[in-house]
Amino acid sequence: MKVLVINAGSSSLKYQLIDMQTEKAIAKGGCERIGIEGSFLKHKANGKEVTITRPMPDHKTAIELMLEALVNKEYGAISDMSEIDAVGHRVLHSGGDYDCSVLIDEEVKKVCLGNADLAPLHQRANIMGVDACKAVMPNVPMVATFDTAFHATMPEKAYIYGLPYEYYEKYKVRRYGAHGTSHRFVSQEAAKYLGVDPASFKVITCHLGNGSSISAVKNGKCYDTSMSFTPLGGVPMGTRTGDLDPAILEYLSDKTGMDIHELLFMCNKKAGVMGVSGVSSDFRDLRDAAASGNHRAQLALDIFTYACKKYVGAYAAAMGGTDCIVFTAGIGEHDHEVRASIVEDMEYMGVCIDQEKNAHPTDGICDITGKGSKVKVLIIPTNEELVIARDTAEIVSNL
Ligand code: ADP
């Protein structure tokens, strides 16, 4: 079975064609600048990489171009479109309505659009991707995998805010979290790797990338997560603030004259380690700047790792300890100093890493647990597309 995985954004569309027998991507790529001037497609398959510049006024044109690339004799991966057995779509928000992936029909689409206010830019774009695929491949079954679904199992005490309860009832204001597909994948991979039963396994998963979130996963289910009503909450990120006292917004509004939209734009795009350092949102740049004596770059790194450490400690407390800590995503997989700082001085809770293994990890899953550590510490490369493909294949096989 071959599954096409689609991640549609408002002006972009990423894709992977995955062969379920090998679970490997046989083609991948993305369209950028959809709907604006200068749109292009980057495509990789068959050991070849091409960039095709062509006007893409909408997502339907982008999907058509992607399909053309997939069946291209020279740089394609399949000979005919009929080889695509199913399409799995990344959809941002389940709005608490779904706790797992679902086959897309008109009702599911309606529910997704009903939740669009919770993530206006992403959700509508995701559904635009679904419609565009449907128009071009009307008979291919499609599945939605939600970023928030894994977090649907959180207990009420973890997702209800200290706000008047009516805002939850009337407007669905609650913690939803994000990166659920990644947290689910790495927590399951950790249990598999360690040969333990996920049903009696506590793990703290640290997805640290441009956007970062940390989850407590207890007995195979999400127990708590750091991202909040939107992906703005939790630890400070590349350009996002993370948790913030809301009173700061009124104070800053009075001082600067910025309205709520401008303030939230700043919190999303100009804050985080970028805002603190004034250097970059990229941790490689921050490391370089800090090494050459830039105090604010070092401070940004310290603020980030300190916030992560506090979440790890909090989640160990919340779950009554942890058996494992997992690092994943761009920073979690590649920045050994971040990993070392987060778990530094955690011997009191049975956590210690092997500094040598941490500094020179092997590819794939890498165990960096130190001697005598009660808690396993693992690096696990995330693979959200594979989760979407697996869910899609499973649902479609049972049709
Ligand atoms: P996204 O959230 O956009 O998917 P990624 O998971 O790809 O982000 O993570 C991107 C971030 O990972 C980059 O901004 C960079 O800070 C960090 N990163 C990637 N490679 C390295 C590396 N070798 N060392 C340190 N940081 C890295």
Short mmCIF file of C-alpha atoms and ligand atoms in Angstrom, two decimals:
data_model
loop_
_atom_site.label_atom_id
_atom_site.label_comp_id
_atom_site.label_asym_id
_atom_site.label_seq_id
_atom_site.Cartn_x
_atom_site.Cartn_y
_atom_site.Cartn_z
CA MET A 1 0.00 0.00 0.00
CA LYS A 2 1.18 3.53 -0.81
CA VAL A 3 -0.08 6.44 1.26
CA LEU A 4 0.27 10.08 0.29
CA VAL A 5 0.69 12.31 3.34
CA ILE A 6 -0.33 15.94 2.92
CA ASN A 7 0.38 18.87 5.21
CA ALA A 8 -1.37 21.90 3.75
CA GLY A 9 -0.63 25.38 5.05
CA SER A 10 -2.19 28.63 3.90
CA SER A 11 0.43 29.21 1.18
CA SER A 12 2.35 25.95 1.26
CA LEU A 13 1.78 22.23 0.87
CA LYS A 14 4.23 19.55 1.99
CA TYR A 15 3.91 15.95 0.90
CA GLN A 16 5.44 12.51 1.26
CA LEU A 17 4.52 9.35 -0.57
CA ILE A 18 5.15 6.47 1.81
CA ASP A 19 5.44 2.81 0.87
CA MET A 20 3.81 1.04 3.82
CA GLN A 21 5.74 -2.17 3.26
CA THR A 22 9.06 -0.51 3.99
CA GLU A 23 7.57 2.49 5.85
CA LYS A 24 9.95 4.68 3.84
CA ALA A 25 9.16 7.82 1.85
CA ILE A 26 9.62 7.09 -1.85
CA ALA A 27 9.01 10.73 -2.75
CA LYS A 28 8.79 13.96 -0.83
CA GLY A 29 8.51 17.62 -1.53
CA GLY A 30 6.57 20.79 -1.13
CA CYS A 31 4.87 23.63 -2.95
CA GLU A 32 5.52 27.13 -1.71
CA ARG A 33 4.04 30.56 -2.34
CA ILE A 34 0.66 29.11 -3.37
CA GLY A 35 -1.70 31.94 -4.29
CA ILE A 36 1.10 34.50 -4.57
CA GLU A 37 3.66 35.37 -7.19
CA GLY A 38 6.73 33.17 -7.59
CA SER A 39 5.20 29.82 -6.63
CA PHE A 40 7.41 26.75 -7.01
CA LEU A 41 7.52 23.06 -6.21
CA LYS A 42 10.54 21.23 -4.81
CA HIS A 43 10.39 17.49 -5.37
CA LYS A 44 12.70 14.62 -4.43
CA ALA A 45 12.40 11.02 -5.61
CA ASN A 46 14.45 8.38 -7.36
CA GLY A 47 17.64 9.99 -6.11
CA LYS A 48 16.80 13.15 -8.03
CA GLU A 49 15.80 16.60 -6.84
CA VAL A 50 13.96 19.12 -9.02
CA THR A 51 12.52 22.59 -8.55
CA ILE A 52 9.62 23.46 -10.81
CA THR A 53 8.56 27.10 -11.03
CA ARG A 54 4.96 27.43 -12.18
CA PRO A 55 2.03 29.68 -11.20
CA MET A 56 -0.08 28.00 -8.48
CA PRO A 57 -3.09 30.23 -7.91
CA ASP A 58 -4.68 27.74 -5.51
CA HIS A 59 -4.16 24.44 -3.67
CA LYS A 60 -5.86 22.44 -6.42
CA THR A 61 -3.21 23.54 -8.93
CA ALA A 62 -0.52 22.71 -6.38
CA ILE A 63 -1.92 19.17 -5.92
CA GLU A 64 -2.10 18.70 -9.69
CA LEU A 65 1.52 19.76 -10.05
CA MET A 66 2.57 17.46 -7.21
CA LEU A 67 0.79 14.53 -8.91
CA GLU A 68 2.49 15.35 -12.20
CA ALA A 69 5.84 15.22 -10.40
CA LEU A 70 4.96 11.93 -8.69
CA VAL A 71 4.23 10.18 -11.99
CA ASN A 72 7.01 11.86 -13.99
CA LYS A 73 9.09 9.28 -15.88
CA GLU A 74 12.40 10.86 -14.94
CA TYR A 75 12.00 12.04 -11.35
CA GLY A 76 8.68 10.48 -10.32
CA ALA A 77 8.09 7.60 -7.91
CA ILE A 78 5.06 5.85 -9.39
CA SER A 79 3.89 5.10 -12.91
CA ASP A 80 0.26 5.93 -12.39
CA MET A 81 -1.89 7.91 -9.97
CA SER A 82 -3.91 4.77 -9.23
CA GLU A 83 -0.92 3.51 -7.20
CA ILE A 84 -1.89 5.99 -4.48
CA ASP A 85 -4.16 3.93 -2.23
CA ALA A 86 -5.05 6.58 0.32
CA VAL A 87 -4.30 10.13 1.45
CA GLY A 88 -3.57 11.11 5.04
CA HIS A 89 -4.02 14.76 5.91
CA ARG A 90 -2.46 16.56 8.81
CA VAL A 91 -5.26 18.58 10.42
CA LEU A 92 -4.32 20.88 13.25
CA HIS A 93 -7.33 20.92 15.51
CA SER A 94 -9.73 18.25 16.67
CA GLY A 95 -11.29 20.79 19.04
CA GLY A 96 -11.74 18.00 21.59
CA ASP A 97 -14.18 16.28 19.18
CA TYR A 98 -11.85 13.46 18.08
CA ASP A 99 -9.26 11.57 20.09
CA CYS A 100 -7.90 9.62 17.11
CA SER A 101 -7.54 9.79 13.33
CA VAL A 102 -10.75 9.52 11.30
CA LEU A 103 -11.89 8.80 7.77
CA ILE A 104 -12.84 12.11 6.17
CA ASP A 105 -16.44 12.51 5.08
CA GLU A 106 -18.71 15.55 4.84
CA GLU A 107 -19.57 15.35 8.55
CA VAL A 108 -15.89 15.26 9.61
CA LYS A 109 -15.17 18.24 7.36
CA LYS A 110 -18.06 20.12 8.94
CA VAL A 111 -16.75 19.43 12.44
CA CYS A 112 -13.23 20.51 11.38
CA LEU A 113 -14.51 23.76 9.92
CA GLY A 114 -16.62 24.25 13.06
CA ASN A 115 -13.36 24.21 15.01
CA ALA A 116 -11.62 26.59 12.60
CA ASP A 117 -11.90 29.54 15.01
CA LEU A 118 -9.53 27.70 17.36
CA ALA A 119 -6.75 27.80 14.73
CA PRO A 120 -8.04 30.01 11.92
CA LEU A 121 -5.01 30.08 9.62
CA HIS A 122 -4.06 26.43 9.85
CA GLN A 123 -7.41 24.69 10.03
CA ARG A 124 -8.94 26.34 6.97
CA ALA A 125 -5.75 25.68 5.01
CA ASN A 126 -5.79 22.02 6.07
CA ILE A 127 -9.37 21.64 4.83
CA MET A 128 -8.47 23.49 1.64
CA GLY A 129 -5.89 20.74 1.10
CA VAL A 130 -8.58 18.09 1.65
CA ASP A 131 -10.94 19.75 -0.86
CA ALA A 132 -8.18 20.16 -3.43
CA CYS A 133 -7.25 16.46 -3.14
CA LYS A 134 -10.89 15.43 -3.34
CA ALA A 135 -11.28 17.44 -6.56
CA VAL A 136 -8.30 15.76 -8.17
CA MET A 137 -8.60 12.26 -6.65
CA PRO A 138 -12.33 11.87 -5.97
CA ASN A 139 -12.25 8.11 -5.33
CA VAL A 140 -9.22 7.86 -3.07
CA PRO A 141 -10.10 7.48 0.65
CA MET A 142 -8.76 10.23 2.92
CA VAL A 143 -8.00 10.30 6.61
CA ALA A 144 -7.48 13.21 8.99
CA THR A 145 -4.80 12.95 11.68
CA PHE A 146 -5.11 15.74 14.24
CA ASP A 147 -2.21 17.48 15.99
CA THR A 148 -4.28 17.79 19.15
CA ALA A 149 -5.94 14.33 19.24
CA PHE A 150 -3.28 12.62 21.38
CA HIS A 151 -3.88 15.19 24.11
CA ALA A 152 -7.60 14.45 24.27
CA THR A 153 -6.99 11.97 27.11
CA MET A 154 -5.70 14.63 29.52
CA PRO A 155 -7.67 14.72 32.78
CA GLU A 156 -9.95 17.72 33.29
CA LYS A 157 -7.63 19.12 35.96
CA ALA A 158 -4.89 19.41 33.31
CA TYR A 159 -6.93 21.12 30.65
CA ILE A 160 -9.36 23.41 32.46
CA TYR A 161 -8.00 26.90 33.13
CA GLY A 162 -8.63 28.99 36.22
CA LEU A 163 -11.18 31.02 34.25
CA PRO A 164 -14.96 31.24 34.72
CA TYR A 165 -16.16 27.77 33.67
CA GLU A 166 -18.69 29.23 31.23
CA TYR A 167 -15.88 30.15 28.83
CA TYR A 168 -15.05 26.48 28.52
CA GLU A 169 -18.71 25.55 28.07
CA LYS A 170 -19.63 28.34 25.68
CA TYR A 171 -16.42 28.94 23.76
CA LYS A 172 -14.35 25.75 24.26
CA VAL A 173 -11.52 27.62 26.00
CA ARG A 174 -9.26 24.87 27.39
CA ARG A 175 -5.77 23.44 27.00
CA TYR A 176 -5.49 21.53 23.72
CA GLY A 177 -1.74 21.22 23.23
CA ALA A 178 -0.03 20.53 19.91
CA HIS A 179 2.62 18.25 18.35
CA GLY A 180 0.37 15.37 19.53
CA THR A 181 1.39 13.15 16.63
CA SER A 182 5.05 13.53 17.56
CA HIS A 183 4.51 12.98 21.30
CA ARG A 184 2.47 9.88 20.54
CA PHE A 185 5.08 8.52 18.11
CA VAL A 186 8.13 9.00 20.32
CA SER A 187 6.39 7.77 23.49
CA GLN A 188 5.36 4.58 21.68
CA GLU A 189 8.79 4.15 20.10
CA ALA A 190 10.39 4.56 23.54
CA ALA A 191 8.26 1.77 25.04
CA LYS A 192 9.01 -0.46 22.03
CA TYR A 193 12.74 0.27 22.20
CA LEU A 194 12.90 -0.45 25.93
CA GLY A 195 10.71 -3.53 25.58
CA VAL A 196 8.22 -2.35 28.18
CA ASP A 197 4.44 -2.41 28.22
CA PRO A 198 3.19 1.09 27.28
CA ALA A 199 0.23 0.48 29.60
CA SER A 200 2.51 0.72 32.64
CA PHE A 201 5.12 3.20 31.45
CA LYS A 202 5.60 6.85 32.38
CA VAL A 203 7.51 9.00 29.95
CA ILE A 204 8.21 12.71 29.53
CA THR A 205 8.55 13.62 25.85
CA CYS A 206 10.42 16.80 24.93
CA HIS A 207 9.64 17.90 21.35
CA LEU A 208 12.11 20.76 20.98
CA GLY A 209 12.12 22.42 17.58
CA ASN A 210 11.28 25.82 16.24
CA GLY A 211 8.05 25.26 18.15
CA SER A 212 8.62 23.31 21.37
CA SER A 213 6.36 21.36 23.68
CA ILE A 214 6.79 18.89 26.50
CA SER A 215 4.28 16.18 27.41
CA ALA A 216 3.69 13.83 30.30
CA VAL A 217 2.58 10.46 28.94
CA LYS A 218 1.27 8.02 31.52
CA ASN A 219 0.36 4.45 30.63
CA GLY A 220 0.21 5.20 26.91
CA LYS A 221 -2.00 8.26 27.28
CA CYS A 222 -1.24 11.96 27.37
CA TYR A 223 -1.57 13.19 30.96
CA ASP A 224 -0.50 16.80 30.47
CA THR A 225 1.23 18.97 27.90
CA SER A 226 2.93 22.34 27.91
CA MET A 227 1.35 23.97 24.87
CA SER A 228 -1.87 25.54 25.80
CA PHE A 229 -5.05 26.89 24.18
CA THR A 230 -2.78 27.61 21.19
CA PRO A 231 0.84 26.71 20.40
CA LEU A 232 1.88 30.00 22.02
CA GLY A 233 1.89 28.56 25.53
CA GLY A 234 4.51 26.49 27.37
CA VAL A 235 8.26 26.99 27.07
CA PRO A 236 9.71 30.01 25.21
CA MET A 237 10.35 29.03 21.58
CA GLY A 238 12.13 30.28 18.45
CA THR A 239 9.94 33.36 18.19
CA ARG A 240 7.06 32.60 20.62
CA THR A 241 6.88 33.77 24.20
CA GLY A 242 5.66 30.59 25.87
CA ASP A 243 3.72 31.09 29.12
CA LEU A 244 3.15 34.74 29.95
CA ASP A 245 1.22 36.68 32.58
CA PRO A 246 -1.68 38.16 30.54
CA ALA A 247 -1.45 41.41 32.53
CA ILE A 248 1.76 42.15 30.63
CA LEU A 249 -0.30 42.63 27.47
CA GLU A 250 -2.44 45.41 28.95
CA TYR A 251 0.63 47.05 30.47
CA LEU A 252 2.50 46.93 27.15
CA SER A 253 -0.55 48.17 25.29
CA ASP A 254 -0.67 51.23 27.57
CA LYS A 255 3.06 51.83 27.17
CA THR A 256 3.45 51.23 23.42
CA GLY A 257 0.00 51.89 21.96
CA MET A 258 -0.03 48.45 20.33
CA ASP A 259 -3.47 46.88 20.08
CA ILE A 260 -4.20 43.26 21.03
CA HIS A 261 -3.55 41.99 17.48
CA GLU A 262 -0.18 43.72 17.26
CA LEU A 263 0.76 42.43 20.69
CA LEU A 264 -0.16 38.86 19.82
CA PHE A 265 1.76 39.15 16.55
CA MET A 266 4.78 40.23 18.59
CA CYS A 267 4.26 37.33 21.04
CA ASN A 268 4.12 34.84 18.15
CA LYS A 269 6.73 36.20 15.75
CA LYS A 270 9.15 38.47 17.57
CA ALA A 271 9.53 36.99 21.02
CA GLY A 272 11.05 33.78 22.40
CA VAL A 273 14.78 33.23 22.03
CA MET A 274 14.76 35.60 19.03
CA GLY A 275 13.31 38.40 21.12
CA VAL A 276 15.58 37.82 24.10
CA SER A 277 18.80 37.40 22.12
CA GLY A 278 18.14 39.87 19.32
CA VAL A 279 20.30 37.45 17.29
CA SER A 280 18.24 34.61 15.83
CA SER A 281 15.52 32.06 16.46
CA ASP A 282 17.90 29.31 15.33
CA PHE A 283 19.76 27.54 18.11
CA ARG A 284 22.87 27.07 15.94
CA ASP A 285 23.18 30.85 15.57
CA LEU A 286 22.58 31.30 19.28
CA ARG A 287 25.33 28.81 20.13
CA ASP A 288 27.78 30.62 17.82
CA ALA A 289 26.87 34.03 19.25
CA ALA A 290 27.07 32.78 22.85
CA ALA A 291 30.47 31.21 22.15
CA SER A 292 31.76 34.57 20.99
CA GLY A 293 30.61 36.21 24.19
CA ASN A 294 27.11 37.47 23.36
CA HIS A 295 25.42 37.59 26.77
CA ARG A 296 21.86 37.83 25.49
CA ALA A 297 22.33 34.80 23.22
CA GLN A 298 23.52 32.78 26.22
CA LEU A 299 20.64 34.19 28.29
CA ALA A 300 18.12 33.07 25.63
CA LEU A 301 19.57 29.56 25.72
CA ASP A 302 19.47 29.56 29.52
CA ILE A 303 15.87 30.77 29.64
CA PHE A 304 14.87 28.00 27.24
CA THR A 305 16.61 25.14 29.03
CA TYR A 306 15.48 26.41 32.44
CA ALA A 307 11.84 26.45 31.31
CA CYS A 308 12.20 22.94 29.87
CA LYS A 309 13.81 21.70 33.10
CA LYS A 310 10.89 23.08 35.12
CA TYR A 311 8.36 21.28 32.91
CA VAL A 312 10.27 18.01 33.20
CA GLY A 313 10.32 18.38 36.99
CA ALA A 314 6.65 19.33 37.09
CA TYR A 315 5.60 16.37 34.98
CA ALA A 316 7.65 13.94 37.03
CA ALA A 317 5.81 15.31 40.07
CA ALA A 318 2.44 15.12 38.29
CA MET A 319 2.88 11.48 37.26
CA GLY A 320 4.52 10.32 40.50
CA GLY A 321 7.90 9.94 38.77
CA THR A 322 8.96 8.97 35.29
CA ASP A 323 10.60 5.92 33.74
CA CYS A 324 11.98 7.75 30.75
CA ILE A 325 12.75 11.14 29.22
CA VAL A 326 12.76 11.45 25.42
CA PHE A 327 14.30 14.22 23.34
CA THR A 328 13.10 14.79 19.80
CA ALA A 329 12.79 17.35 16.93
CA GLY A 330 15.47 19.73 15.58
CA ILE A 331 16.90 20.92 18.89
CA GLY A 332 16.06 17.81 20.93
CA GLU A 333 17.78 15.56 18.39
CA HIS A 334 20.76 17.74 17.56
CA ASP A 335 21.69 20.14 20.36
CA HIS A 336 23.55 18.08 22.96
CA GLU A 337 24.17 21.09 25.18
CA VAL A 338 20.43 21.73 25.46
CA ARG A 339 19.85 18.10 26.46
CA ALA A 340 22.68 18.21 29.01
CA SER A 341 21.43 21.47 30.56
CA ILE A 342 17.85 20.24 30.90
CA VAL A 343 18.79 17.11 32.84
CA GLU A 344 21.69 18.66 34.76
CA ASP A 345 21.43 18.18 38.55
CA MET A 346 18.53 15.77 38.27
CA GLU A 347 20.30 12.91 40.05
CA TYR A 348 17.94 13.54 43.00
CA MET A 349 15.12 12.16 40.82
CA GLY A 350 17.19 9.33 39.40
CA VAL A 351 18.17 11.03 36.14
CA CYS A 352 21.73 11.01 34.87
CA ILE A 353 23.09 10.92 31.32
CA ASP A 354 26.27 9.57 29.77
CA GLN A 355 27.99 12.80 28.71
CA GLU A 356 30.07 11.11 26.04
CA LYS A 357 27.10 9.37 24.39
CA ASN A 358 25.09 12.58 24.65
CA ALA A 359 27.79 14.58 22.89
CA HIS A 360 28.24 11.95 20.13
CA PRO A 361 24.92 10.17 19.67
CA THR A 362 24.46 7.49 17.04
CA ASP A 363 21.86 7.92 14.27
CA GLY A 364 18.34 6.69 14.89
CA ILE A 365 17.20 5.96 18.43
CA CYS A 366 20.06 6.56 20.83
CA ASP A 367 20.16 5.64 24.51
CA ILE A 368 22.15 8.31 26.40
CA THR A 369 21.29 7.02 29.87
CA GLY A 370 24.15 7.35 32.35
CA LYS A 371 25.49 4.67 34.68
CA GLY A 372 23.21 4.14 37.68
CA SER A 373 20.42 6.28 36.27
CA LYS A 374 16.99 4.97 37.26
CA VAL A 375 15.37 6.93 34.46
CA LYS A 376 16.15 6.07 30.83
CA VAL A 377 17.08 9.03 28.63
CA LEU A 378 16.61 8.56 24.89
CA ILE A 379 17.00 10.56 21.69
CA ILE A 380 14.29 9.48 19.23
CA PRO A 381 13.98 11.09 15.79
CA THR A 382 10.36 12.03 15.31
CA ASN A 383 8.40 11.05 12.20
CA GLU A 384 4.98 12.64 12.14
CA GLU A 385 4.39 11.72 8.48
CA LEU A 386 4.86 8.04 9.27
CA VAL A 387 2.26 8.23 12.06
CA ILE A 388 -0.22 9.84 9.65
CA ALA A 389 0.56 7.18 7.03
CA ARG A 390 0.19 4.34 9.56
CA ASP A 391 -3.14 5.67 10.84
CA THR A 392 -4.36 6.17 7.28
CA ALA A 393 -3.33 2.66 6.20
CA GLU A 394 -5.03 1.12 9.24
CA ILE A 395 -8.30 2.96 8.77
CA VAL A 396 -8.40 2.35 5.02
CA SER A 397 -7.56 -1.35 5.42
CA ASN A 398 -10.60 -1.78 7.63
CA LEU A 399 -13.02 -0.19 5.17
P1 ADP B 1 9.98 22.92 13.29
O1 ADP B 1 9.34 23.20 14.59
O2 ADP B 1 9.96 24.06 12.33
O3 ADP B 1 9.60 21.57 12.66
P2 ADP B 1 12.54 21.61 13.72
O4 ADP B 1 12.08 20.49 14.56
O5 ADP B 1 13.06 21.30 12.36
O6 ADP B 1 11.50 22.80 13.65
O7 ADP B 1 13.69 22.36 14.53
C1 ADP B 1 14.30 23.49 13.99
C2 ADP B 1 15.30 24.02 14.96
O8 ADP B 1 16.21 22.98 15.34
C3 ADP B 1 16.17 25.06 14.31
O9 ADP B 1 15.60 26.31 14.46
C4 ADP B 1 17.44 24.94 15.09
O10 ADP B 1 17.36 25.86 16.16
C5 ADP B 1 17.44 23.55 15.67
N1 ADP B 1 18.54 22.74 15.15
C6 ADP B 1 18.55 22.00 14.03
N2 ADP B 1 19.76 21.40 13.88
C7 ADP B 1 20.51 21.79 14.92
C8 ADP B 1 21.85 21.50 15.35
N3 ADP B 1 22.65 20.71 14.66
N4 ADP B 1 22.26 22.08 16.50
C9 ADP B 1 21.45 22.88 17.21
N5 ADP B 1 20.19 23.17 16.86
C10 ADP B 1 19.73 22.64 15.74
#
